[in-house]
XYZ file of C-alpha atoms in Angstrom:
581
model
C 64.025 57.069 1.502
C 66.125 59.084 3.984
C 63.088 61.330 4.544
C 60.916 58.425 5.769
C 63.540 56.669 7.912
C 63.144 58.746 11.105
C 59.357 58.344 10.979
C 59.641 54.570 10.632
C 62.088 54.356 13.527
C 59.831 56.504 15.662
C 56.895 54.189 15.027
C 58.993 51.160 15.947
C 60.172 52.831 19.120
C 56.598 53.758 19.997
C 55.496 50.142 19.454
C 58.321 48.878 21.672
C 57.535 51.367 24.404
C 53.751 50.868 24.264
C 53.632 47.881 26.665
C 55.949 49.656 29.085
C 53.855 52.835 29.007
C 50.648 50.808 29.315
C 51.929 49.001 32.411
C 52.980 52.339 33.872
C 49.484 53.755 33.297
C 47.878 50.697 34.884
C 50.061 50.950 37.991
C 49.527 54.711 38.295
C 45.743 54.481 38.079
C 45.543 51.564 40.510
C 47.511 53.686 42.992
C 45.018 56.519 42.453
C 42.071 54.161 42.993
C 43.597 52.802 46.220
C 44.283 56.330 47.461
C 40.701 57.431 46.740
C 39.247 54.483 48.634
C 41.634 54.882 51.590
C 40.637 58.536 51.961
C 36.948 57.725 51.620
C 37.277 55.043 54.269
C 39.080 57.445 56.617
C 37.210 60.689 56.129
C 33.775 60.036 54.579
C 31.009 61.093 56.962
C 29.407 57.622 57.045
C 31.069 54.242 57.425
C 31.541 52.542 54.083
C 30.525 48.964 53.347
C 33.712 47.710 51.641
C 32.085 44.853 49.716
C 29.229 46.978 48.386
C 31.410 49.963 47.526
C 34.138 47.993 45.751
C 31.587 45.811 43.947
C 29.867 48.907 42.578
C 33.229 50.324 41.499
C 34.121 47.108 39.674
C 30.721 46.871 37.982
C 30.994 50.524 36.935
C 34.353 49.801 35.322
C 32.989 46.758 33.472
C 29.935 48.661 32.238
C 32.296 50.786 30.136
C 33.420 47.676 28.209
C 30.565 45.481 26.948
C 27.366 43.989 28.437
C 28.834 40.486 28.696
C 31.924 41.145 30.827
C 30.534 40.767 34.342
C 31.750 40.513 37.934
C 30.155 38.039 40.333
C 30.694 38.599 44.066
C 30.510 35.527 46.293
C 26.758 35.966 46.795
C 26.136 35.801 43.017
C 28.469 33.010 41.873
C 25.548 30.542 41.909
C 23.896 32.680 39.222
C 26.959 32.188 37.009
C 26.909 28.418 37.507
C 23.215 28.316 36.632
C 23.910 30.310 33.464
C 26.669 27.911 32.402
C 24.943 24.641 33.279
C 21.260 25.598 33.038
C 20.764 23.985 36.473
C 19.635 25.304 39.851
C 18.057 23.836 42.974
C 14.480 24.846 43.661
C 10.861 23.914 42.926
C 10.830 24.352 39.127
C 8.253 27.047 38.460
C 8.002 30.544 37.046
C 6.545 33.038 39.511
C 5.250 36.549 38.811
C 3.934 39.668 40.504
C 0.141 39.937 40.220
C -0.569 43.655 39.809
C -4.206 43.501 40.919
C -3.654 41.338 44.014
C -0.252 42.898 44.759
C 1.073 39.439 45.560
C 3.543 36.936 44.111
C 1.787 34.052 42.355
C 2.684 30.805 40.644
C 2.723 31.424 36.893
C 3.977 28.258 35.191
C 5.123 25.037 36.927
C 7.583 23.011 34.820
C 6.673 19.511 33.766
C 8.034 16.777 36.053
C 9.404 19.269 38.580
C 8.557 19.485 42.342
C 6.044 22.341 41.914
C 4.003 20.352 39.396
C 4.377 17.070 41.279
C 2.936 18.383 44.548
C 0.008 20.005 42.712
C 0.802 23.723 42.569
C -1.249 25.490 39.911
C -1.121 28.679 37.898
C -2.596 31.498 40.005
C -1.755 30.097 43.456
C -0.858 33.044 45.712
C 2.310 32.478 47.760
C 1.596 33.317 51.418
C 4.580 31.929 53.314
C 7.699 29.772 53.059
C 8.177 27.920 56.344
C 7.673 30.670 58.932
C 8.592 33.560 56.650
C 5.658 35.639 55.409
C 5.863 36.402 51.673
C 2.787 38.576 51.148
C 4.697 41.869 51.028
C 7.898 40.688 49.366
C 9.369 41.242 45.893
C 9.588 38.603 43.192
C 13.368 38.291 43.601
C 13.020 37.894 47.392
C 10.437 35.105 47.070
C 12.486 33.428 44.331
C 15.613 33.404 46.493
C 13.668 31.704 49.316
C 12.174 29.083 47.005
C 15.679 28.146 45.909
C 18.199 26.427 48.135
C 20.292 23.309 48.436
C 19.040 20.209 46.658
C 17.403 17.781 49.084
C 16.229 20.406 51.579
C 12.505 20.612 52.320
C 10.170 23.428 53.332
C 6.481 24.122 53.860
C 4.843 26.329 51.268
C 1.523 27.956 52.095
C -0.578 29.286 49.214
C -4.033 30.697 48.640
C -5.876 29.131 45.723
C -8.364 31.789 44.547
C -12.023 30.792 44.271
C -13.544 30.747 40.797
C -16.049 33.299 39.596
C -18.747 30.620 39.750
C -17.836 29.740 43.357
C -17.974 33.389 44.339
C -21.395 33.748 42.700
C -22.812 30.716 44.568
C -21.298 31.579 47.941
C -23.340 33.849 50.175
C -20.152 34.826 52.001
C -17.465 36.547 50.029
C -14.605 34.047 49.918
C -11.092 34.706 48.673
C -10.328 31.044 48.139
C -8.779 28.043 49.849
C -5.547 28.040 51.843
C -3.336 25.036 51.044
C -0.044 23.758 52.447
C 2.538 21.784 50.494
C 5.711 20.115 51.711
C 8.213 20.521 48.901
C 11.690 19.060 48.591
C 14.035 21.121 46.465
C 16.010 19.372 43.789
C 18.322 20.268 40.944
C 16.231 21.908 38.248
C 17.390 21.733 34.673
C 15.078 23.437 32.240
C 14.273 21.219 29.256
C 16.549 22.210 26.376
C 14.238 20.391 23.947
C 10.693 21.581 24.738
C 9.342 19.360 21.952
C 10.451 17.357 18.940
C 8.463 15.084 16.686
C 7.055 14.478 13.243
C 5.003 17.305 11.785
C 1.478 16.296 10.904
C 0.508 16.540 7.260
C -2.567 18.641 6.569
C -4.966 17.437 3.898
C -4.129 14.747 1.360
C -0.453 13.924 1.170
C 1.102 14.275 -2.275
C 3.459 11.552 -3.386
C 6.406 13.952 -3.653
C 5.924 15.559 -0.231
C 8.400 14.603 2.478
C 7.928 13.318 5.995
C 9.337 16.212 8.013
C 10.813 16.009 11.498
C 10.955 18.999 13.838
C 13.348 19.768 16.717
C 13.079 22.847 18.936
C 16.210 23.720 20.940
C 15.878 26.628 23.357
C 19.291 26.733 25.053
C 22.859 25.502 24.610
C 23.448 24.013 28.052
C 25.700 21.097 29.006
C 24.566 17.893 27.345
C 22.145 19.472 24.866
C 24.073 18.089 21.857
C 23.454 14.573 23.155
C 19.740 15.346 23.484
C 19.581 16.685 19.916
C 21.485 13.634 18.653
C 19.011 11.259 20.341
C 16.051 13.252 18.993
C 17.451 13.161 15.455
C 18.039 9.392 15.597
C 14.498 8.863 16.879
C 12.995 11.023 14.126
C 14.944 9.132 11.452
C 13.626 5.885 12.891
C 10.117 7.322 12.527
C 10.777 7.936 8.838
C 11.864 11.585 8.753
C 13.084 12.525 5.271
C 13.728 16.205 6.026
C 14.262 18.278 9.154
C 13.327 21.659 10.597
C 15.699 22.770 13.380
C 14.141 25.634 15.342
C 16.580 28.063 17.013
C 14.194 31.001 17.331
C 14.466 32.706 20.708
C 17.568 30.660 21.591
C 20.023 32.978 23.340
C 22.925 30.530 23.072
C 25.259 29.100 25.697
C 28.084 26.588 25.371
C 30.270 26.959 22.279
C 31.370 23.302 22.362
C 27.748 22.134 22.403
C 27.207 24.199 19.240
C 30.194 22.524 17.581
C 28.933 19.065 18.529
C 25.443 19.863 17.234
C 26.861 20.951 13.861
C 28.743 17.615 13.899
C 25.401 15.820 13.553
C 25.060 16.978 9.942
C 28.659 17.680 8.844
C 31.615 15.262 8.369
C 34.427 15.119 10.937
C 37.324 17.598 10.919
C 35.312 20.468 9.428
C 35.977 23.910 10.922
C 32.863 25.229 12.661
C 34.092 28.333 14.484
C 37.322 30.161 15.226
C 37.970 32.296 18.298
C 40.380 35.198 17.825
C 41.503 37.299 20.765
C 44.296 39.552 21.958
C 46.312 36.865 23.713
C 47.456 33.576 22.220
C 45.552 31.493 24.789
C 42.251 32.972 23.556
C 42.764 31.745 19.988
C 41.102 28.431 19.146
C 39.844 26.638 16.063
C 36.977 24.253 16.772
C 36.298 21.442 14.313
C 33.640 18.764 14.188
C 34.878 15.816 16.226
C 32.012 13.292 16.078
C 30.718 11.043 13.337
C 27.680 12.660 11.684
C 24.186 11.172 11.775
C 23.067 12.443 8.363
C 24.975 14.608 5.874
C 22.401 14.684 3.053
C 18.941 15.111 4.628
C 17.317 18.382 3.413
C 17.291 20.783 6.351
C 15.949 24.192 7.342
C 17.084 26.193 10.375
C 14.585 28.738 11.758
C 16.074 31.907 13.311
C 14.948 35.336 14.495
C 16.271 38.455 16.213
C 16.578 36.597 19.519
C 18.770 33.851 18.050
C 22.173 34.674 19.539
C 25.700 33.489 20.337
C 26.016 29.670 20.119
C 22.753 29.609 18.121
C 24.340 31.929 15.568
C 27.449 29.733 15.395
C 25.228 26.743 14.623
C 23.038 28.497 12.040
C 25.979 30.377 10.498
C 28.186 27.283 10.200
C 25.401 25.248 8.573
C 24.862 28.153 6.153
C 28.573 28.618 5.380
C 29.001 24.874 4.812
C 25.910 24.852 2.540
C 24.339 22.205 4.748
C 21.024 23.947 5.498
C 18.729 26.749 4.366
C 18.261 29.502 6.963
C 14.726 30.935 7.211
C 13.369 33.748 9.383
C 14.800 37.152 10.261
C 18.338 38.386 10.869
C 19.842 37.038 14.098
C 20.967 39.128 17.075
C 24.679 39.500 16.320
C 26.389 38.378 19.537
C 29.827 37.205 18.479
C 31.858 37.793 21.630
C 33.346 34.903 23.640
C 33.280 35.005 27.450
C 35.469 32.947 29.767
C 34.706 32.701 33.526
C 37.757 33.193 35.722
C 38.046 32.446 39.444
C 39.031 35.331 41.695
C 40.006 35.449 45.393
C 37.396 34.900 48.133
C 35.045 32.787 45.974
C 34.326 35.609 43.525
C 34.333 35.315 39.767
C 34.571 37.400 36.639
C 33.300 36.560 33.163
C 35.596 38.265 30.633
C 35.155 38.774 26.908
C 38.377 37.307 25.523
C 37.765 36.867 21.789
C 35.321 37.009 18.879
C 33.536 34.291 16.918
C 34.414 33.748 13.243
C 32.402 31.149 11.342
C 33.695 29.003 8.401
C 33.350 31.690 5.691
C 35.598 33.958 7.784
C 32.927 36.487 8.754
C 32.453 37.660 12.323
C 29.023 37.342 13.941
C 29.383 40.405 16.193
C 27.141 43.362 15.346
C 28.263 46.094 17.756
C 31.811 47.421 17.911
C 32.016 48.267 21.629
C 35.558 49.642 21.319
C 34.379 52.068 18.659
C 31.357 52.959 20.769
C 33.598 53.818 23.711
C 35.857 55.943 21.544
C 33.259 57.651 19.350
C 29.954 56.925 21.137
C 28.716 55.280 17.958
C 28.220 51.741 16.753
C 26.944 49.713 13.826
C 23.476 49.397 15.346
C 23.201 53.198 15.336
C 24.296 53.196 11.682
C 21.702 50.534 10.936
C 18.973 52.787 12.331
C 19.857 55.295 9.611
C 19.513 52.773 6.802
C 16.693 50.567 8.101
C 16.928 47.110 9.575
C 20.511 46.454 8.498
C 23.512 48.125 6.931
C 23.363 48.433 3.146
C 25.564 45.912 1.331
C 27.899 48.736 0.302
C 28.992 49.060 3.946
C 29.499 45.331 4.576
C 32.185 42.859 3.488
C 31.582 39.974 1.095
C 32.422 36.408 2.110
C 31.616 33.104 0.429
C 30.206 29.787 1.520
C 32.001 26.553 0.642
C 30.007 26.254 -2.589
C 30.698 29.884 -3.491
C 27.439 31.522 -2.401
C 27.847 35.163 -1.417
C 27.254 36.002 2.242
C 28.018 39.216 4.097
C 28.924 40.351 7.573
C 27.262 43.344 9.210
C 26.276 41.500 12.344
C 24.375 38.292 12.912
C 23.256 35.787 10.304
C 21.116 36.984 7.413
C 18.614 34.264 6.415
C 18.673 32.759 2.939
C 14.908 33.265 2.909
C 13.588 36.174 4.966
C 10.140 35.572 6.470
C 8.920 37.944 9.140
C 6.886 36.511 11.979
C 3.309 37.592 12.536
C 3.018 40.671 14.731
C 0.584 40.703 17.628
C -2.028 43.459 17.932
C -1.331 46.144 20.507
C -4.351 45.229 22.645
C -3.080 41.636 22.989
C 0.381 42.900 23.924
C -1.114 44.888 26.807
C -3.376 42.015 27.893
C -0.665 39.362 27.906
C 2.560 41.062 29.017
C 2.982 41.094 32.790
C 3.002 44.527 34.379
C 1.226 46.332 31.531
C -2.328 45.392 32.540
C -3.138 46.343 36.130
C -6.450 44.455 35.928
C -4.697 41.100 35.169
C -7.951 40.126 33.420
C -6.358 37.702 30.942
C -4.263 35.940 33.591
C -7.276 35.628 35.915
C -9.499 34.294 33.117
C -7.000 31.507 32.396
C -6.719 30.674 36.128
C -10.519 30.580 36.379
C -10.810 28.393 33.280
C -8.330 25.739 34.457
C -9.975 25.583 37.890
C -13.298 24.741 36.201
C -11.919 22.134 33.770
C -10.027 19.083 34.965
C -8.845 18.249 31.439
C -8.711 19.620 27.898
C -7.953 16.286 26.222
C -4.778 14.392 25.446
C -3.940 16.184 22.188
C -3.187 19.887 22.735
C -3.429 20.621 19.007
C -7.155 19.749 19.097
C -8.084 22.136 21.915
C -10.049 25.269 21.019
C -12.137 27.750 22.978
C -15.790 28.060 22.058
C -17.593 31.205 20.942
C -19.255 31.276 24.374
C -15.832 31.120 26.070
C -14.593 34.105 24.105
C -17.815 36.031 24.720
C -17.293 35.494 28.469
C -13.694 36.691 28.254
C -14.688 39.705 26.158
C -17.271 40.766 28.738
C -14.768 40.321 31.574
C -12.298 42.616 29.837
C -14.957 45.306 29.360
C -16.224 44.976 32.954
C -12.687 45.087 34.393
C -12.064 48.618 33.152
C -9.068 47.485 31.102
C -7.469 50.261 29.051
C -4.406 50.488 26.867
C -2.608 52.990 24.671
C -3.100 52.313 20.950
C 0.076 53.074 19.001
C -1.909 54.855 16.279
C -3.348 57.299 18.826
C 0.098 58.059 20.247
C 1.450 58.759 16.781
C -1.604 60.884 15.984
C -1.019 63.013 19.096
C 2.600 63.524 18.038
C 1.432 64.564 14.561
C -0.965 67.122 16.085
C 1.871 68.591 18.177
C 4.119 68.844 15.116
C 1.349 70.409 13.001
C 0.734 73.053 15.673
C 4.457 73.866 15.897
C 4.750 74.191 12.129
C 1.506 76.180 11.818
C -0.535 73.696 9.765
C -3.007 72.635 12.443
C -5.630 75.408 12.137
C -5.954 74.982 8.360
C -6.413 71.226 8.744
C -8.363 71.212 12.019
C -11.507 69.617 10.530
C -9.429 66.813 9.018
C -7.629 66.238 12.325
C -10.938 66.159 14.224
C -12.410 63.628 11.794
C -9.346 61.417 12.083
C -9.381 61.705 15.882
C -12.971 60.439 15.916
C -12.016 57.428 13.803
C -9.071 56.663 16.089
C -11.240 56.876 19.211
C -10.268 54.273 21.780
C -12.843 51.451 21.809
C -11.829 48.313 23.717
C -14.971 46.370 22.744
C -14.390 47.079 19.055
C -10.715 46.075 19.289
C -11.646 42.831 21.063
C -13.891 41.974 18.112
C -11.403 43.120 15.480
C -8.538 41.032 16.916
C -10.636 38.139 18.169
C -8.674 35.427 16.342
C -5.277 36.521 17.683
C -6.543 37.010 21.234
C -8.368 33.671 21.278
C -5.245 31.882 20.014
C -3.131 33.454 22.786
C -5.714 32.416 25.399
C -5.705 28.859 24.075
C -1.894 28.613 24.284
C -1.927 29.900 27.886
C -4.554 27.341 28.842
C -2.765 24.514 27.013
C 0.499 25.257 28.859
C -1.305 24.744 32.193
C -2.272 21.190 31.187
C 0.427 20.096 28.724
C 3.205 22.446 29.792
C 5.682 24.069 27.419
C 5.744 21.177 24.937
C 1.964 21.315 24.494
C 1.851 25.068 23.929
C 4.721 24.800 21.441
C 3.014 22.053 19.446
C -0.268 23.951 19.328
C 1.486 27.180 18.332
C 3.089 25.563 15.286
C -0.289 25.269 13.565
C -0.343 29.019 12.971
C 3.376 29.641 12.352
C 4.158 31.558 9.154
C 7.897 30.809 9.206
C 7.340 27.105 9.819
C 4.863 26.915 6.923
C 7.459 28.445 4.597
C 10.038 25.915 5.807
C 7.658 23.022 5.076
C 6.868 24.434 1.619
C 10.554 24.817 0.772
C 11.493 21.319 1.946
C 8.792 19.926 -0.328
C 10.125 21.884 -3.319
C 13.275 19.997 -4.265
C 14.107 22.310 -7.178
C 13.897 25.542 -5.188
C 15.746 24.025 -2.213
C 18.642 22.967 -4.464
C 18.676 26.322 -6.256
C 19.081 28.229 -2.977
C 22.200 26.196 -2.151
C 23.895 26.987 -5.468
C 26.122 30.041 -6.080
């Protein structure tokens, strides 16, 4: 024992001195930083902009920590408020850069917002805001001028492009019609519930099948729990016997809203999430505090790789408490808690203060940023070695309330894994802004909506005709649209490798034959992937008439994960089996 005593005392002394040494290091390095800036300010060849220079220094320091700890100078504090509340003052529309026209255009006005109310449409080219010309400005510049204080008004001048038919009839080449709109800005809050309702039953309804309600929540902003509560009550009044709660693509938000949403299906005083941090003030245990609406209704929560933060708390708590079946793909794994803190001169900093732990005791967080800083490695890099996730041998076992085995490793692993349908590469290039310089798909949709005043009251019944698709197909071919097929890229890499390793000459005939089969043919790909492309066109067109809720409803008809959720809710035996240890 005498041999170990000095070592133990040394460790205790080191622990006692650690805070003192840490404070000394902090003071020393702050002195160094101040000295560096003073000398730069005195001797650097050009005059420094203090705000810009210091802001960049602060942001550089925070970049070494994690992506969520952020500094907001006075000019950016409104962005933080919008993030927290989901509100901003403006016209309520998505805008985008049109690569072919090299102009900023209206992309998607929000339902019930000023842009939609005055009559702005998808494709309108923004020319000026009051007296400021916008034709050569960036998307962020135009966006900042569209926003402002609620209640202020401005004149917006746009060019509404002429349709293909109008251009064909006109002897003079016309670009379209110039229009002016007086718009009054108001507080814009994006709808947290794009759509909820009863799912329609296809075919003859079996006696044992359930009436299933559906709620889609896309953000955890202030008041969203109240909206979900009202939606759930309304669905129950309509006869809902089971529920699908869709959190796919939901990046999270308010932690307390997540707790209150879990309260809808779980009795009071149940632990939902625990925050554990370095300082005592960061430690909190959040329990359900409201009376539940329904604690027995069969329930499925849909998740994917973009389900993060508060969404993962909700899905993970309902899984740990055996209250719902989780279907989809593994969630993102964002289990770090941020707290905004006021700083001098109207600046702000959002600091990661703790981690989320859900009822089973497991942590949601996937990436160990401290380890990454120290070793330049993280769990995501380890996952890339083993596939989509760490093998169970490298994760810890936890248990749900009923004793089901669950594991950490980052994010929430679904009880039933169902991968979403992938989109063909040609559709990805046609539909993602910035990839297609011809903008042929965007322009086709704009042309279509200008020629049709309505597509009917029920978005789920709208479909393009064969003639419509034939017209679109020809436009794509005539536009000169090209894209890079993934298979061709991988083939080119294989050729390079074969040449390096000396196999190419012996297999040249085989390579040439394969190259011919992989030859880029846009017309052939448009035929091969007709169904997917037509469906994407239909959803774009529907959103112009019925907004986000209409496109969401129509998209559910071809949703693999939703179909599995419906099947499971109608199979009482399998549903119960999944909730047992």
